[in-house]
Short mmCIF file of C-alpha atoms in Angstrom, two decimals:
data_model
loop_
_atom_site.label_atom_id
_atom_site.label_comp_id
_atom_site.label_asym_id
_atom_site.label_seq_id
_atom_site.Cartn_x
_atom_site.Cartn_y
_atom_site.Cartn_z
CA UNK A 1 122.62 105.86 132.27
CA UNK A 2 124.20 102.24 130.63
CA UNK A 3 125.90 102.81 127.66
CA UNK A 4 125.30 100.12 124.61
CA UNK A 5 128.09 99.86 122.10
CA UNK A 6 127.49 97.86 119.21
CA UNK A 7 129.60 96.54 116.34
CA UNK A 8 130.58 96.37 114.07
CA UNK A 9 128.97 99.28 112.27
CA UNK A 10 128.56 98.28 109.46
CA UNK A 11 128.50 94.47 108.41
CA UNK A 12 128.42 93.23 104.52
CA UNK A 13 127.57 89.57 104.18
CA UNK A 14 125.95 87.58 100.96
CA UNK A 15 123.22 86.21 100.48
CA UNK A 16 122.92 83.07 102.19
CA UNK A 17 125.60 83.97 104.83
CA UNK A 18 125.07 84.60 108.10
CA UNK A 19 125.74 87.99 110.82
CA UNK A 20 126.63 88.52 114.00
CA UNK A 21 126.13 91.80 115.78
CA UNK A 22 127.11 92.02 119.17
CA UNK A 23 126.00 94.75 122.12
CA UNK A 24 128.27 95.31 125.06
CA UNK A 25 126.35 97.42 127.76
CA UNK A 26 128.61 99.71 130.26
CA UNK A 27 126.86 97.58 133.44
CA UNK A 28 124.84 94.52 133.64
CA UNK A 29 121.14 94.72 132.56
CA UNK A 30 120.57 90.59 133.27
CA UNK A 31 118.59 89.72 130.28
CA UNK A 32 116.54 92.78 130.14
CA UNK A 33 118.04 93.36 126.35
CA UNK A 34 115.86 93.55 123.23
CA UNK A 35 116.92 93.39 119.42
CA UNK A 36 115.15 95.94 116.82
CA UNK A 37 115.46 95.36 112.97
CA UNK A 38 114.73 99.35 110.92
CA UNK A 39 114.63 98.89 107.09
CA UNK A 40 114.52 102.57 105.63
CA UNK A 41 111.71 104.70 105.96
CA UNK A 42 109.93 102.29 108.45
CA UNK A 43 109.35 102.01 111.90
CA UNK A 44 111.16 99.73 114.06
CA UNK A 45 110.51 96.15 114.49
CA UNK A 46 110.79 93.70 117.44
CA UNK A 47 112.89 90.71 116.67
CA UNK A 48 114.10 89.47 120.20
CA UNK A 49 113.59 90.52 124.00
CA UNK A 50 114.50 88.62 126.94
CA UNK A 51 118.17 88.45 125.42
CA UNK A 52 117.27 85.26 123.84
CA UNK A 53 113.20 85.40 123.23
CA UNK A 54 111.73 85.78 119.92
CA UNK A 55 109.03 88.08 119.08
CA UNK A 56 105.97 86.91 117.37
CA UNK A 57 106.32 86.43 113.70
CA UNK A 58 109.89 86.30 113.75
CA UNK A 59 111.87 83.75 111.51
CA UNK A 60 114.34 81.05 113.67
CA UNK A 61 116.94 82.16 111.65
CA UNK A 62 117.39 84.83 113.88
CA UNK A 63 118.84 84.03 117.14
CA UNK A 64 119.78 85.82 120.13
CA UNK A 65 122.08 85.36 123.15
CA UNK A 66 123.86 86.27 126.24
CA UNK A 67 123.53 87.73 129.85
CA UNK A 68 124.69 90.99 132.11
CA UNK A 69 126.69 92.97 129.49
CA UNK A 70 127.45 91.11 126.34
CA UNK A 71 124.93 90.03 124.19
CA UNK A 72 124.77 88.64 120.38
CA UNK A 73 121.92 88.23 117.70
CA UNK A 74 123.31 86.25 115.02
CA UNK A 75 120.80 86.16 111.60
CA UNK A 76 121.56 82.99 109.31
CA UNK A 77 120.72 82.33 106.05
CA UNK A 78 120.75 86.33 105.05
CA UNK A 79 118.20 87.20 102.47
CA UNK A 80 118.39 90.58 100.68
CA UNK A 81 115.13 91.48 102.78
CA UNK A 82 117.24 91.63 105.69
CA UNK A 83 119.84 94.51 104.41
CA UNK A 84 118.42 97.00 107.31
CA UNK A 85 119.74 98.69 111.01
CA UNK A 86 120.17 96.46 114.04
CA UNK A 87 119.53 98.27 117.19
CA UNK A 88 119.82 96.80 120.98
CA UNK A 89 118.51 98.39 123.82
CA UNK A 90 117.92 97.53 127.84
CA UNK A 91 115.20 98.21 129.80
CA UNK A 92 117.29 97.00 133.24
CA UNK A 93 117.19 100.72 134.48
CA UNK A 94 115.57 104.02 133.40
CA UNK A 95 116.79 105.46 131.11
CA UNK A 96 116.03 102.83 128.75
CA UNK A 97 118.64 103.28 126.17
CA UNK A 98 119.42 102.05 123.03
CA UNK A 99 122.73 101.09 120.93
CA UNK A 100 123.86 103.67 118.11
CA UNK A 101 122.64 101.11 115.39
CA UNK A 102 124.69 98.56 112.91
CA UNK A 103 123.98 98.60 109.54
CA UNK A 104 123.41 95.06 107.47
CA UNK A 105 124.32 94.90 104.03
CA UNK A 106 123.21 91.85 102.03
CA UNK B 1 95.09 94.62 113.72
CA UNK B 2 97.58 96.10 116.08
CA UNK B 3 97.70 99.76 114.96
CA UNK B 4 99.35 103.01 116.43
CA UNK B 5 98.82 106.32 114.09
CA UNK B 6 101.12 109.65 115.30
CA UNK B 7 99.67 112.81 113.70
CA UNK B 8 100.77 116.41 114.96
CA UNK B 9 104.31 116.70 113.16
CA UNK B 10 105.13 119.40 111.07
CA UNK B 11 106.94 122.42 110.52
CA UNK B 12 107.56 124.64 114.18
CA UNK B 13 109.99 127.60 115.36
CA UNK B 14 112.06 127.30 118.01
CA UNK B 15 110.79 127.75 121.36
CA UNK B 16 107.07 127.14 119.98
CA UNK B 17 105.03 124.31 120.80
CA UNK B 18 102.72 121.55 119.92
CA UNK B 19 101.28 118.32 121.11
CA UNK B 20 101.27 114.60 119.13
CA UNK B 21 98.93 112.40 119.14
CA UNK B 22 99.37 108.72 118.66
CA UNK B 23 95.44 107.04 117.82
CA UNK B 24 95.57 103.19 119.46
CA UNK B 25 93.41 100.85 117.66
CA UNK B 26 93.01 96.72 117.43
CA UNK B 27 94.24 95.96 121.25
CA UNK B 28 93.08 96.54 124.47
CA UNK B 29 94.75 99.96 125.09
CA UNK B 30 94.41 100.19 128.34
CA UNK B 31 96.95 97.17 129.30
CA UNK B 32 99.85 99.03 127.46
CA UNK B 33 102.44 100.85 128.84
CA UNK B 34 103.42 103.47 126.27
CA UNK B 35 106.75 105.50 125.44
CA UNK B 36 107.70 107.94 122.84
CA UNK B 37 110.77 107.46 120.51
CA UNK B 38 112.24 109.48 118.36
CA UNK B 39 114.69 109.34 115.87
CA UNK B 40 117.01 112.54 114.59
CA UNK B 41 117.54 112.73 110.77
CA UNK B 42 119.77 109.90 109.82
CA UNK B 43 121.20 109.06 113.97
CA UNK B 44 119.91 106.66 116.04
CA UNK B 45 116.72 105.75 118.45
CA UNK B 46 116.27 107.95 121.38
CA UNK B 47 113.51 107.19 124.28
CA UNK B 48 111.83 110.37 125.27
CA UNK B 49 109.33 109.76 127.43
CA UNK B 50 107.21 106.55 129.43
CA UNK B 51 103.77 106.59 130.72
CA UNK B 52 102.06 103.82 132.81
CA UNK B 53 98.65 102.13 131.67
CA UNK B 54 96.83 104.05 133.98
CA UNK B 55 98.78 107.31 134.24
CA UNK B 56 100.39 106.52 137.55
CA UNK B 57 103.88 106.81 136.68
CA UNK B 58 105.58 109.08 134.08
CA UNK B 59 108.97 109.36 133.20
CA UNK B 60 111.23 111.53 130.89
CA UNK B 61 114.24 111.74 128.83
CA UNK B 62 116.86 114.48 130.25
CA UNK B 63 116.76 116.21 127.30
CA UNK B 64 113.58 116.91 127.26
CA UNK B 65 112.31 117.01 131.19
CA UNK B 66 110.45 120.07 132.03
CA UNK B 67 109.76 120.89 128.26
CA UNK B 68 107.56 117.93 127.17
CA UNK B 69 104.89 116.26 129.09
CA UNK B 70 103.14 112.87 128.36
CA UNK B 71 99.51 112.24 128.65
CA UNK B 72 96.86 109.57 127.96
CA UNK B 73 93.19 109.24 127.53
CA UNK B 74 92.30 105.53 127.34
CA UNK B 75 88.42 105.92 126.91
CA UNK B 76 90.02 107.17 123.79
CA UNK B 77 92.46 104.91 123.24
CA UNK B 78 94.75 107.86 122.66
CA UNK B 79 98.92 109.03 123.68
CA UNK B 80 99.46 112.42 123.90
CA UNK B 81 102.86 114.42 123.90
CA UNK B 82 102.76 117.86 124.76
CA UNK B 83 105.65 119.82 123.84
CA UNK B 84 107.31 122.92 124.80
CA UNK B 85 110.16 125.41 124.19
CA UNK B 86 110.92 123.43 121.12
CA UNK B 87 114.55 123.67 120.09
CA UNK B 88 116.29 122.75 116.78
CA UNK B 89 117.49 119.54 118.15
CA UNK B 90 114.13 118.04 118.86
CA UNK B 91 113.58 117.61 115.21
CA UNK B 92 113.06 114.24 115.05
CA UNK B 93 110.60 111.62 113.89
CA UNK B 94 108.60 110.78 116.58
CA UNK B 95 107.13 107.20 117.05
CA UNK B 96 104.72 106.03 119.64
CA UNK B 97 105.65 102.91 121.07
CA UNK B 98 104.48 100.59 123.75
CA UNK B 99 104.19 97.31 125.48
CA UNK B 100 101.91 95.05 126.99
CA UNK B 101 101.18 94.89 130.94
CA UNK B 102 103.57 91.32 132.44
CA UNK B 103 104.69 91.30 129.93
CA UNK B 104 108.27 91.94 129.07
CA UNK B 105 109.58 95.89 128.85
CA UNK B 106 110.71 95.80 124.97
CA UNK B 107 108.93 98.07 122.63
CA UNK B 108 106.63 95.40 121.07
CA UNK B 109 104.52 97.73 119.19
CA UNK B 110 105.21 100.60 117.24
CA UNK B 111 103.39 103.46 114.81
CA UNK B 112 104.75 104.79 112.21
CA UNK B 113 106.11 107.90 112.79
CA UNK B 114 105.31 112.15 112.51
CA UNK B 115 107.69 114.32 111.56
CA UNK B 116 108.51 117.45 113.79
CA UNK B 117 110.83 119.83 112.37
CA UNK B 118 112.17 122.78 114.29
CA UNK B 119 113.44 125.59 112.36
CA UNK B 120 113.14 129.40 111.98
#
C-alpha cells in the first residue's frame, strides 16, 4: 500500500497570507495525486488532480505541484472560508489511499 | 445538478448487518466509476470499496474484504453497499463517491454522507 505523509498538521496563517501543505508518498505515484479541501460537517471537495490540474470551480489561488513522491498545493491569498482539512491521496495503485489530513487555520 | 444522496446509516450491533444506498441523480450514471469512503469520528478518509461503471471489476479495502460487498443498479441510477459482520470500528460516515469514465481517477463527486454506528 503507498503511504502519504502530510505536513505540517496543523498550519495557522492570516488572512491574506498564503499555505503550503506538502504530501510525500512512500513510492512514486507519477502524477496520479489529487488534493481534497473538508470544511466541518461537509463532504469532501475536489480542488486539484493530476498533481497540478484544477477541478472545476476552483479559484487560481490554489495551486498545485510536483511529480513521483513529493507534491505541494500552495493556497494564496487565504480567506477565512478556507480555515478547513487538506487531504492528498493517489490513485497510482490500489489501494487508493489518502494522507492523514492537515488542518488550515485562517 | 450533480447529486449523490447515501441513506441506510443508523444505529447497528456488532456483527449485524445492513446495506447503503447512495441515489445518483443530474449525470449520466452509467459513465461513473464509483467508490465508497468513509470517515471514522474525528480521523481521516478511508477508501472502502471501488466498483466499475458496468460492474466488471470490484475491489475492496482489507479491512473490510469478505464482510462488505459493493453493488450497482444503473437503470436505477443507484450504489449499493452491503454490509456484514459489522464491528465497532466500521462506525464511520460513509460517503459515496465517484468519477467520470477517461477521465482522471480522483474522487470528483461526492454525497453527503450516512452515518453508521456500531455499538451494543
Amino acid at each position: 500500500e503507498i503511504v502519504l505523509t502530510q505536513s505540517p498538521a496543523t498550519l495557522s496563517v492570516s488572512p491574506g497570507g498564503s499555505a503550503t501543505v506538502t504530501c510525500r508518498a512512500s513510492q512514486s505515484v507519477r502524477t496520479n495525486l489529487a488534493w481534497y479541501q473538508q470544511t466541518p460537517g461537509q463532504a469532501p471537495r475536489l480542488l486539484v488532480s493530476g498533481a497540478s490540474s484544477r477541478a472545476t470551480g476552483v479559484p487560481a489561488r490554489f495551486s498545485g505541484s510536483g511529480f513521483g513522491t513529493e507534491f505541494t498545493l500552495t493556497i494564496s491569498t487565504l480567506q477565512s472560508e478556507d480555515s478547513a482539512v487538506i487531504y492528498c491521496q493517489q490513485y497510482e495503485r490500489w489501494p487508493y489511499t489518502f494522507g492523514q489530513g492537515t488542518k488550515l487555520e485562517i | 445538478q450533480v447529486q449523490l444522496e447515501e441513506s441506510g446509516g443508523g444505529l447497528f450491533k456488532p456483527g449485524g448487518s445492513l446495506t447503503l444506498s447512495c441515489a445518483a441523480s443530474g449525470f449520466p450514471f452509467i459513465d461513473y466509476y464509483m467508490n465508497w469512503i468513509r470517515q471514522s469520528p474525528g480521523k481521516g478518509l478511508e477508501w472502502v470499496a471501488y466498483i466499475s461503471h458496468r460492474s466488471n471489476t470490484v475491489y475492496y479495502a482489507d479491512s473490510v474484504k469478505g464482510r462488505f460487498s459493493v453493488s450497482r443498479d444503473n437503470a436505477n441510477s443507484s450504489l449499493y453497499l452491503h454490509m456484514n459482520r459489522l464491528r465497532a470500528e466500521d462506525t464511520a460516515v460513509y460517503y459515496c463517491a465517484g468519477w467520470e469514465l477517461l477521465v482522471s481517477d480522483a474522487f470528483e463527486i461526492w454525497g453527503h454522507g450516512t452515518v453508521v454506528t456500531v455499538s451494543s
